[in-house]
mmCIF file of C-alpha atoms in Angstrom:
data_model
loop_
_atom_site.group_PDB
_atom_site.id
_atom_site.type_symbol
_atom_site.label_atom_id
_atom_site.label_comp_id
_atom_site.label_asym_id
_atom_site.label_seq_id
_atom_site.Cartn_x
_atom_site.Cartn_y
_atom_site.Cartn_z
ATOM 1 C CA MET A 163 150.310 105.019 145.198
ATOM 2 C CA PHE A 164 149.987 101.108 146.346
ATOM 3 C CA CYS A 165 147.155 98.721 144.880
ATOM 4 C CA LEU A 166 147.243 94.911 144.579
ATOM 5 C CA SER A 167 147.648 93.381 141.310
ATOM 6 C CA GLU A 168 146.342 89.153 141.450
ATOM 7 C CA LEU A 169 148.127 87.624 138.385
ATOM 8 C CA GLU A 170 148.448 84.032 137.117
ATOM 9 C CA ASP A 171 151.641 82.352 135.676
ATOM 10 C CA THR A 172 153.462 79.089 135.906
ATOM 11 C CA VAL A 173 156.243 78.758 138.424
ATOM 12 C CA ARG A 174 159.157 75.733 137.578
ATOM 13 C CA VAL A 175 160.607 75.697 140.786
ATOM 14 C CA PRO A 176 164.406 74.186 141.280
ATOM 15 C CA PRO A 177 165.334 71.429 142.868
ATOM 16 C CA ASP A 178 167.581 72.963 145.468
ATOM 17 C CA LEU A 179 164.479 74.345 147.049
ATOM 18 C CA LEU A 180 162.395 71.839 146.827
ATOM 19 C CA LYS A 181 164.026 71.548 150.653
ATOM 20 C CA LEU A 182 161.959 74.525 152.020
ATOM 21 C CA PRO A 183 157.945 74.559 152.283
ATOM 22 C CA LEU A 184 156.385 74.654 149.063
ATOM 23 C CA GLU A 185 154.723 78.273 149.561
ATOM 24 C CA VAL A 186 158.154 79.667 150.376
ATOM 25 C CA ALA A 187 159.932 77.937 147.435
ATOM 26 C CA ILE A 188 157.260 79.811 145.026
ATOM 27 C CA LYS A 189 157.682 82.452 146.696
ATOM 28 C CA LYS A 190 161.361 83.031 146.673
ATOM 29 C CA VAL A 191 160.540 81.647 142.844
ATOM 30 C CA LEU A 192 158.289 84.777 141.956
ATOM 31 C CA GLN A 193 160.550 87.126 144.277
ATOM 32 C CA LYS A 194 163.137 86.541 141.229
ATOM 33 C CA LEU A 195 161.220 87.218 138.495
ATOM 34 C CA PHE A 196 159.010 90.273 139.327
ATOM 35 C CA LEU A 197 161.674 91.587 142.270
ATOM 36 C CA ASP A 198 162.248 95.121 140.836
ATOM 37 C CA LYS A 199 160.709 95.139 137.320
ATOM 38 C CA VAL A 200 157.821 97.246 135.346
ATOM 39 C CA PHE A 201 155.576 94.914 134.398
ATOM 40 C CA SER A 202 153.565 95.817 131.184
ATOM 41 C CA LEU A 203 151.048 93.150 129.088
ATOM 42 C CA THR A 204 151.266 96.123 126.169
ATOM 43 C CA PHE A 205 149.342 93.115 124.548
ATOM 44 C CA PHE A 206 146.449 94.131 127.196
ATOM 45 C CA LEU A 207 147.418 97.682 126.326
ATOM 46 C CA LEU A 208 147.234 97.117 130.154
ATOM 47 C CA SER A 209 149.750 98.498 132.613
ATOM 48 C CA ILE A 210 150.295 96.745 136.488
ATOM 49 C CA GLY A 211 153.555 99.142 137.583
ATOM 50 C CA LEU A 212 156.982 98.399 139.695
ATOM 51 C CA CYS A 213 156.120 95.256 141.049
ATOM 52 C CA LEU A 214 158.041 95.746 144.149
ATOM 53 C CA PHE A 215 156.990 92.368 147.008
ATOM 54 C CA ILE A 216 154.721 89.020 146.904
ATOM 55 C CA TYR A 217 151.885 90.090 148.506
ATOM 56 C CA ASP A 218 150.648 86.473 148.934
ATOM 57 C CA ILE A 219 149.540 82.821 146.444
ATOM 58 C CA LYS A 220 146.147 82.269 146.363
ATOM 59 C CA SER A 221 146.619 79.132 145.316
ATOM 60 C CA ALA A 222 149.704 76.771 143.840
ATOM 61 C CA GLU A 223 148.376 74.126 141.672
ATOM 62 C CA GLY A 224 150.157 71.497 139.565
ATOM 63 C CA GLY A 225 153.274 70.505 140.455
ATOM 64 C CA PHE A 226 154.129 67.763 137.161
ATOM 65 C CA VAL A 227 157.762 66.867 136.391
ATOM 66 C CA LEU A 228 157.547 67.713 132.260
ATOM 67 C CA PRO A 229 159.935 65.101 131.120
ATOM 68 C CA GLY A 230 163.301 65.964 130.798
ATOM 69 C CA ASP A 231 163.313 67.914 133.438
ATOM 70 C CA GLY A 232 164.315 67.804 136.899
ATOM 71 C CA ALA A 233 162.145 70.260 138.431
ATOM 72 C CA PRO A 234 157.743 70.358 138.700
ATOM 73 C CA THR A 235 155.961 73.495 137.503
ATOM 74 C CA TYR A 236 153.634 74.618 138.604
ATOM 75 C CA LYS A 237 150.494 77.008 137.489
ATOM 76 C CA VAL A 238 150.362 79.784 140.287
ATOM 77 C CA VAL A 239 147.912 82.759 141.457
ATOM 78 C CA PHE A 240 149.784 85.931 143.279
ATOM 79 C CA ILE A 241 149.182 89.302 144.760
ATOM 80 C CA ILE A 242 152.264 91.543 144.386
ATOM 81 C CA VAL A 243 152.190 95.279 145.819
ATOM 82 C CA VAL A 244 152.744 97.343 142.839
ATOM 83 C CA PHE A 245 153.354 100.478 143.251
ATOM 84 C CA ARG A 246 151.433 102.363 140.421
ATOM 85 C CA PRO A 247 150.025 106.163 141.178
ATOM 86 C CA PHE A 248 146.293 107.185 140.281
ATOM 87 C CA VAL A 249 146.297 110.159 137.352
ATOM 88 C CA GLY A 250 145.789 112.909 139.825
ATOM 89 C CA GLU A 251 147.250 111.465 142.757
ATOM 90 C CA VAL A 252 149.503 114.582 144.603
ATOM 91 C CA ILE A 253 152.625 112.424 145.778
ATOM 92 C CA ALA A 254 155.663 113.720 148.043
ATOM 93 C CA ALA A 255 159.956 113.095 146.900
ATOM 94 C CA ARG A 256 162.489 114.779 146.822
ATOM 95 C CA PHE A 257 164.311 116.177 143.524
ATOM 96 C CA LYS A 258 167.277 114.585 142.246
ATOM 97 C CA GLU A 259 168.521 116.825 139.112
ATOM 98 C CA SER A 260 166.816 119.719 136.769
ATOM 99 C CA ASP A 261 167.780 120.775 133.077
ATOM 100 C CA SER A 262 166.762 122.884 130.663
ATOM 101 C CA ASN A 263 164.104 120.698 129.540
ATOM 102 C CA GLY A 264 162.308 120.709 133.469
ATOM 103 C CA LEU A 265 162.373 118.763 136.751
ATOM 104 C CA ARG A 266 163.732 115.031 137.802
ATOM 105 C CA LEU A 267 162.720 114.307 141.069
ATOM 106 C CA THR A 268 163.000 110.391 142.698
ATOM 107 C CA LEU A 269 161.110 108.937 145.563
ATOM 108 C CA GLY A 270 163.977 106.253 145.372
ATOM 109 C CA PHE A 271 162.275 103.728 145.345
ATOM 110 C CA PHE A 272 161.504 105.369 141.794
ATOM 111 C CA GLU A 273 163.404 107.689 140.006
ATOM 112 C CA ASP A 274 161.174 108.219 137.279
ATOM 113 C CA ILE A 275 159.241 111.477 137.979
ATOM 114 C CA TYR A 276 159.485 114.068 135.417
ATOM 115 C CA VAL A 277 158.065 118.142 135.484
ATOM 116 C CA PRO A 278 158.702 119.297 132.080
ATOM 117 C CA ALA A 279 159.178 122.981 131.945
ATOM 118 C CA PRO A 280 155.440 123.355 130.818
ATOM 119 C CA LEU A 281 154.302 122.387 134.193
ATOM 120 C CA ILE A 282 156.636 124.988 136.328
ATOM 121 C CA PRO A 283 154.908 128.126 137.506
ATOM 122 C CA ARG A 284 154.952 131.251 135.899
ATOM 123 C CA PRO A 285 156.331 133.146 135.149
ATOM 124 C CA ASN A 286 159.746 131.294 136.059
ATOM 125 C CA ARG A 287 163.373 131.547 134.486
ATOM 126 C CA CYS A 288 165.678 129.010 134.293
ATOM 127 C CA GLU A 289 169.741 129.250 135.074
ATOM 128 C CA PRO A 290 172.824 127.435 135.435
ATOM 129 C CA ASP A 291 172.655 126.706 138.874
ATOM 130 C CA PRO A 292 176.196 128.453 140.458
ATOM 131 C CA CYS A 293 176.440 125.341 142.477
ATOM 132 C CA ASN A 294 176.297 122.338 140.184
ATOM 133 C CA ARG A 295 178.052 123.473 136.712
ATOM 134 C CA ASN A 296 176.380 120.718 134.949
ATOM 135 C CA GLN A 297 173.352 121.607 136.272
ATOM 136 C CA MET A 298 170.759 123.889 135.214
ATOM 137 C CA ARG A 299 168.418 125.633 137.494
ATOM 138 C CA TRP A 300 165.104 126.831 138.231
ATOM 139 C CA VAL A 301 163.393 129.696 140.242
ATOM 140 C CA TRP A 302 159.945 131.166 140.048
ATOM 141 C CA ILE A 303 159.183 134.565 140.576
ATOM 142 C CA PHE A 304 156.086 135.969 142.220
ATOM 143 C CA GLU A 305 155.295 139.293 143.340
ATOM 144 C CA GLU A 306 158.614 139.990 143.239
ATOM 145 C CA GLN A 307 160.002 136.983 144.807
ATOM 146 C CA GLU A 308 161.984 134.656 143.700
ATOM 147 C CA TYR A 309 161.335 130.857 144.892
ATOM 148 C CA ILE A 310 164.449 128.700 143.488
ATOM 149 C CA ILE A 311 163.457 125.149 143.032
ATOM 150 C CA ASP A 312 166.536 123.251 144.841
ATOM 151 C CA ASP A 313 166.645 119.442 146.710
ATOM 152 C CA SER A 314 166.012 121.479 150.340
ATOM 153 C CA TYR A 315 163.042 121.043 150.779
ATOM 154 C CA GLN A 316 160.232 117.815 150.080
ATOM 155 C CA ILE A 317 158.508 118.535 146.907
ATOM 156 C CA ASN A 318 154.658 117.837 146.297
ATOM 157 C CA PHE A 319 153.494 117.177 142.569
ATOM 158 C CA ARG A 320 150.186 115.893 140.618
ATOM 159 C CA VAL A 321 150.851 113.345 138.378
ATOM 160 C CA GLU A 322 149.603 113.519 135.239
ATOM 161 C CA ASN A 323 150.309 110.835 133.423
ATOM 162 C CA ILE A 324 152.211 107.378 133.293
ATOM 163 C CA SER A 325 153.626 105.774 130.399
ATOM 164 C CA TYR A 326 155.079 102.687 129.829
ATOM 165 C CA PRO A 327 157.548 103.492 126.642
ATOM 166 C CA PRO A 328 158.405 100.106 124.674
ATOM 167 C CA VAL A 329 161.565 98.125 125.391
ATOM 168 C CA PRO A 330 163.861 99.466 122.729
ATOM 169 C CA THR A 331 165.578 96.813 120.510
ATOM 170 C CA GLU A 332 168.655 99.104 119.507
ATOM 171 C CA ARG A 333 170.368 101.770 122.272
ATOM 172 C CA ALA A 334 172.759 104.194 122.194
ATOM 173 C CA GLU A 335 176.481 103.716 124.105
ATOM 174 C CA ASP A 336 175.488 107.115 125.769
ATOM 175 C CA ALA A 337 171.900 106.639 126.092
ATOM 176 C CA LYS A 338 170.254 107.169 129.445
ATOM 177 C CA LEU A 339 168.793 104.049 131.158
ATOM 178 C CA PHE A 340 165.826 102.191 129.631
ATOM 179 C CA ALA A 341 163.328 103.250 132.337
ATOM 180 C CA PRO A 342 159.968 100.620 131.625
ATOM 181 C CA MET A 343 157.126 103.063 133.041
ATOM 182 C CA VAL A 344 157.728 106.890 133.661
ATOM 183 C CA ILE A 345 155.669 109.009 135.837
ATOM 184 C CA THR A 346 155.320 113.432 134.449
ATOM 185 C CA GLY A 347 154.579 115.677 137.075
ATOM 186 C CA ALA A 348 153.324 118.810 137.415
ATOM 187 C CA ILE A 349 153.900 121.444 140.223
ATOM 188 C CA ASP A 350 151.877 124.678 138.220
ATOM 189 C CA ASP A 351 148.803 125.188 141.327
ATOM 190 C CA ASP A 352 148.612 125.851 144.937
ATOM 191 C CA GLY A 353 150.107 123.775 147.078
ATOM 192 C CA LEU A 354 152.552 122.039 144.555
ATOM 193 C CA GLY A 355 156.573 122.621 144.103
ATOM 194 C CA PRO A 356 158.443 122.991 147.726
ATOM 195 C CA VAL A 357 156.387 122.601 151.146
ATOM 196 C CA SER A 358 158.617 125.610 151.895
ATOM 197 C CA TRP A 359 156.775 128.015 149.209
ATOM 198 C CA TRP A 360 153.578 127.045 151.048
ATOM 199 C CA GLU A 361 154.294 127.071 155.277
ATOM 200 C CA GLY A 362 152.740 130.108 156.397
ATOM 201 C CA CYS A 363 149.709 130.375 154.018
ATOM 202 C CA SER A 364 146.844 129.615 155.669
ATOM 203 C CA GLU A 365 148.627 132.247 159.001
ATOM 204 C CA ARG A 366 149.085 134.895 155.642
ATOM 205 C CA ASN A 367 145.357 134.165 154.054
ATOM 206 C CA ASN A 368 143.658 134.559 157.758
ATOM 207 C CA GLU A 369 145.716 138.290 157.366
ATOM 208 C CA ASP A 370 144.279 139.325 154.259
ATOM 209 C CA ASP A 371 140.733 138.076 155.686
ATOM 210 C CA ASP A 372 140.709 141.006 157.964
ATOM 211 C CA THR A 373 142.228 143.675 156.682
ATOM 212 C CA MET B 202 157.226 84.175 130.884
ATOM 213 C CA LYS B 203 153.303 83.203 129.519
ATOM 214 C CA ASN B 204 151.704 85.437 132.298
ATOM 215 C CA ILE B 205 148.102 86.451 133.055
ATOM 216 C CA ILE B 206 146.985 89.884 134.635
ATOM 217 C CA VAL B 207 143.746 87.658 136.597
ATOM 218 C CA LYS B 208 142.807 92.005 138.133
ATOM 219 C CA ALA B 209 144.787 94.773 137.530
ATOM 220 C CA ASN B 210 143.877 96.284 140.899
ATOM 221 C CA ALA B 211 142.377 94.333 143.095
ATOM 222 C CA GLY B 212 142.316 97.273 146.448
ATOM 223 C CA ALA B 213 144.062 100.197 146.414
ATOM 224 C CA LEU B 214 146.951 100.019 149.399
ATOM 225 C CA THR B 215 147.221 103.129 151.906
ATOM 226 C CA ASN B 216 150.825 103.872 152.408
ATOM 227 C CA PHE B 217 150.989 103.220 155.788
ATOM 228 C CA GLU B 218 149.544 100.098 155.117
ATOM 229 C CA VAL B 219 152.752 99.168 152.506
ATOM 230 C CA LEU B 220 154.967 100.355 156.315
ATOM 231 C CA ASP B 221 152.870 98.481 157.939
ATOM 232 C CA LEU B 222 153.652 95.425 155.546
ATOM 233 C CA LEU B 223 157.241 96.041 155.145
ATOM 234 C CA ASN B 224 157.281 96.179 159.281
ATOM 235 C CA SER B 225 155.957 92.741 159.516
ATOM 236 C CA ARG B 226 158.680 91.141 156.917
ATOM 237 C CA GLY B 227 161.079 92.468 159.676
ATOM 238 C CA ALA B 228 162.185 96.205 158.094
ATOM 239 C CA SER B 229 162.357 98.412 161.064
ATOM 240 C CA LYS B 230 163.848 95.937 163.055
ATOM 241 C CA ASP B 231 167.029 94.970 161.651
ATOM 242 C CA THR B 232 169.374 98.188 161.635
ATOM 243 C CA THR B 233 172.755 96.995 160.056
ATOM 244 C CA ARG B 234 170.457 95.317 156.980
ATOM 245 C CA VAL B 235 172.311 92.826 156.521
ATOM 246 C CA ILE B 236 170.095 89.848 158.456
ATOM 247 C CA ALA B 237 166.381 90.271 157.537
ATOM 248 C CA SER B 238 167.871 90.688 154.151
ATOM 249 C CA GLU B 239 166.143 87.562 153.391
ATOM 250 C CA THR B 240 162.863 88.938 153.483
ATOM 251 C CA VAL B 241 163.631 92.290 152.616
ATOM 252 C CA SER B 242 165.363 93.478 149.854
ATOM 253 C CA ARG B 243 167.251 96.598 149.151
ATOM 254 C CA SER B 244 164.682 97.262 146.934
ATOM 255 C CA GLU B 245 162.162 96.941 149.901
ATOM 256 C CA TYR B 246 163.912 99.020 152.045
ATOM 257 C CA LYS B 247 164.258 101.953 149.098
ATOM 258 C CA VAL B 248 160.193 101.739 150.112
ATOM 259 C CA TYR B 249 160.837 101.589 153.915
ATOM 260 C CA ASP B 250 163.166 105.284 153.800
ATOM 261 C CA TYR B 251 160.731 106.564 151.421
ATOM 262 C CA LEU B 252 157.406 106.017 153.582
ATOM 263 C CA MET B 253 159.168 106.674 157.116
ATOM 264 C CA GLU B 254 159.137 110.184 155.877
ATOM 265 C CA THR B 255 155.483 110.846 155.662
ATOM 266 C CA ALA B 256 152.525 110.756 157.427
ATOM 267 C CA ALA B 257 152.791 106.911 157.492
ATOM 268 C CA SER B 258 155.580 105.937 159.723
ATOM 269 C CA THR B 259 152.617 108.173 162.755
ATOM 270 C CA GLN B 260 149.963 106.827 161.667
ATOM 271 C CA THR B 261 148.223 104.112 163.359
ATOM 272 C CA ARG B 262 145.262 100.740 161.585
ATOM 273 C CA ASP B 263 142.870 102.232 163.954
ATOM 274 C CA SER B 264 143.513 106.274 163.142
ATOM 275 C CA VAL B 265 143.524 105.397 159.098
ATOM 276 C CA THR B 266 140.170 103.513 159.104
ATOM 277 C CA LYS B 267 138.918 105.296 161.717
ATOM 278 C CA PHE B 268 138.822 108.483 159.409
ATOM 279 C CA SER B 269 138.237 106.570 156.216
ATOM 280 C CA ASP B 270 134.451 105.605 157.831
ATOM 281 C CA LYS B 271 134.244 109.320 159.270
ATOM 282 C CA CYS B 272 135.148 110.722 155.352
ATOM 283 C CA LYS B 273 132.428 109.412 154.635
ATOM 284 C CA GLY B 274 130.286 112.771 155.311
ATOM 285 C CA PHE B 275 132.328 114.416 152.430
ATOM 286 C CA LYS B 276 131.956 113.379 149.437
ATOM 287 C CA LEU B 277 135.535 112.558 149.017
ATOM 288 C CA ALA B 278 136.320 109.664 145.812
ATOM 289 C CA LYS B 279 138.338 106.665 147.347
ATOM 290 C CA ALA B 280 141.232 107.822 145.733
ATOM 291 C CA GLU B 281 141.105 111.411 147.538
ATOM 292 C CA ILE B 282 140.705 109.797 151.043
ATOM 293 C CA LEU B 283 143.757 107.185 150.064
ATOM 294 C CA ASN B 284 145.830 110.177 149.015
ATOM 295 C CA ILE B 285 144.558 112.544 152.590
ATOM 296 C CA ILE B 286 145.389 109.781 154.597
ATOM 297 C CA ASN B 287 149.025 109.180 152.312
ATOM 298 C CA LEU B 288 149.929 113.143 152.709
ATOM 299 C CA ARG B 289 148.047 114.301 155.333
ATOM 300 C CA PRO B 290 147.241 118.098 154.993
ATOM 301 C CA SER B 291 147.284 120.282 157.544
ATOM 302 C CA SER B 292 145.866 123.541 155.622
ATOM 303 C CA ASP B 293 143.614 124.631 152.894
ATOM 304 C CA VAL B 294 146.475 125.520 150.665
ATOM 305 C CA GLU B 295 147.700 121.471 150.942
ATOM 306 C CA LEU B 296 144.431 119.959 150.679
ATOM 307 C CA THR B 297 142.864 121.471 147.781
ATOM 308 C CA PRO B 298 145.639 120.464 144.790
ATOM 309 C CA ILE B 299 144.126 116.291 146.277
ATOM 310 C CA LEU B 300 140.910 117.155 145.325
ATOM 311 C CA GLU B 301 139.159 117.014 141.593
ATOM 312 C CA LYS B 302 137.438 120.662 140.947
ATOM 313 C CA PRO B 303 136.681 121.310 144.272
ATOM 314 C CA ASP B 304 134.981 124.545 143.121
ATOM 315 C CA GLU B 305 131.873 122.905 141.057
ATOM 316 C CA ARG B 306 131.979 120.848 144.370
ATOM 317 C CA GLU B 307 130.883 121.350 148.007
ATOM 318 C CA ILE B 308 133.252 120.661 150.267
ATOM 319 C CA ASP B 309 133.300 120.781 153.391
ATOM 320 C CA ILE B 310 137.351 121.935 153.399
ATOM 321 C CA GLU B 311 137.245 123.784 157.196
ATOM 322 C CA GLY B 312 134.919 119.294 158.193
ATOM 323 C CA ILE B 313 138.150 117.488 156.275
ATOM 324 C CA LEU B 314 141.107 119.266 158.123
ATOM 325 C CA ALA B 315 139.620 119.289 160.957
ATOM 326 C CA LEU B 316 139.152 115.938 161.070
ATOM 327 C CA VAL B 317 142.369 115.061 159.850
ATOM 328 C CA GLN B 318 143.853 117.175 162.750
ATOM 329 C CA GLU B 319 141.155 115.241 165.070
ATOM 330 C CA LEU B 320 142.304 111.388 163.484
ATOM 331 C CA LEU B 321 145.254 112.184 162.110
ATOM 332 C CA PRO B 322 148.663 111.657 163.448
ATOM 333 C CA PRO B 323 151.237 114.664 162.670
ATOM 334 C CA LEU B 324 154.154 114.057 160.715
ATOM 335 C CA PRO B 325 157.080 112.817 161.758
ATOM 336 C CA THR B 326 159.001 115.562 162.353
ATOM 337 C CA VAL B 327 162.616 116.625 160.509
ATOM 338 C CA GLU B 328 163.998 116.807 164.136
ATOM 339 C CA ALA B 329 162.900 114.160 164.621
ATOM 340 C CA HIS B 330 164.291 111.830 161.480
ATOM 341 C CA LYS B 331 167.717 113.264 162.665
ATOM 342 C CA GLU B 332 167.852 112.515 166.025
ATOM 343 C CA ASN B 333 167.039 109.362 164.298
ATOM 344 C CA GLU B 334 170.075 108.855 162.209
ATOM 345 C CA GLN B 335 172.282 109.568 165.025
ATOM 346 C CA GLU B 336 170.393 106.520 167.382
ATOM 347 C CA GLU B 337 170.641 104.287 164.450
ATOM 348 C CA THR B 338 174.157 104.606 164.211
ATOM 349 C CA GLU B 339 174.404 103.806 167.592
ATOM 350 C CA ASP B 340 171.839 100.630 167.600
ATOM 351 C CA GLY B 341 169.494 103.033 169.306
ATOM 352 C CA GLU B 342 171.032 104.028 172.034
ATOM 353 C CA GLN B 343 171.947 107.728 173.019
ATOM 354 C CA PRO B 344 175.244 108.934 172.378
ATOM 355 C CA ASN B 345 176.217 109.015 175.031
ATOM 356 C CA MET B 346 174.639 106.523 176.685
ATOM 357 C CA GLU B 347 177.033 103.444 177.258
ATOM 358 C CA THR B 348 176.876 101.136 174.744
ATOM 359 C CA SER B 349 176.842 97.370 175.060
ATOM 360 C CA VAL B 350 179.098 95.434 173.544
#
């Protein structure tokens, strides 16, 4: 779910950083620009993902000081580590919250993973959560056993889709925080969902083979 | 900000490699997380915390490289090999969601699981994680031992 991306940018190094070695100064400026940002250039119909940290600086040219500016500007080619899973990838996550639309999962550093109701295994039911008045909880019913989806176990999901919604120009006061990158996940397949569902499964299969 | 994407994908990284990178920047050494904050940001620590609960935390460069090499005989896609390394499946039912259309390809599921068992270290256990949490509050020492002041 992680990869390297190579980018080129013009970087202005403020004078107070110039006492540092050039590479360190440039890295500092870049970190501020990219850290924690979901970089998406819709112009290229290509999206980078969640930028995590600078991996390396490949080259830095220039250092010219533009008229009226006190700081030198460099053309920098650099490589960053990004979080960008591929469709079909199976990822271990934790439960964050759920409502009547489905589940929301989290990786800690990334929290916009949604499993919509159709991708939760069926038959299932959605009921008010007895432990949490504001939430709904989902329960999978299989062979007369009930399997609750909650925060007790790691949940494995498969990436179905990644979208990069455009930045809204206006937002309602109480709207959810804008998520620049949203992953849609599925847990409706063998081996997916809370890992407790599948523990001991291979032993059960072996028993079936023996009978 | 006028930036250009030279290469959107300049190489995939396993979870292990990202954890290794974070460690080399000092993520593991500073349990208070204050001193290392010059090189490791809060969001990088969140990635570090996530990875420490996965198979990556017990893997070594040697085991991951060996595993990738030996996978070549199993006709798996690079993405699938990466996924297997990251998840370290230990049973049939954990492995199949990682594979694309396993029924249509003749994949040696047992062989892959045996290789995982042989080459990739087991997952960190939940108990071990809890022990680590206790240790962190005592600066890495056992709660019963004398603590240095």
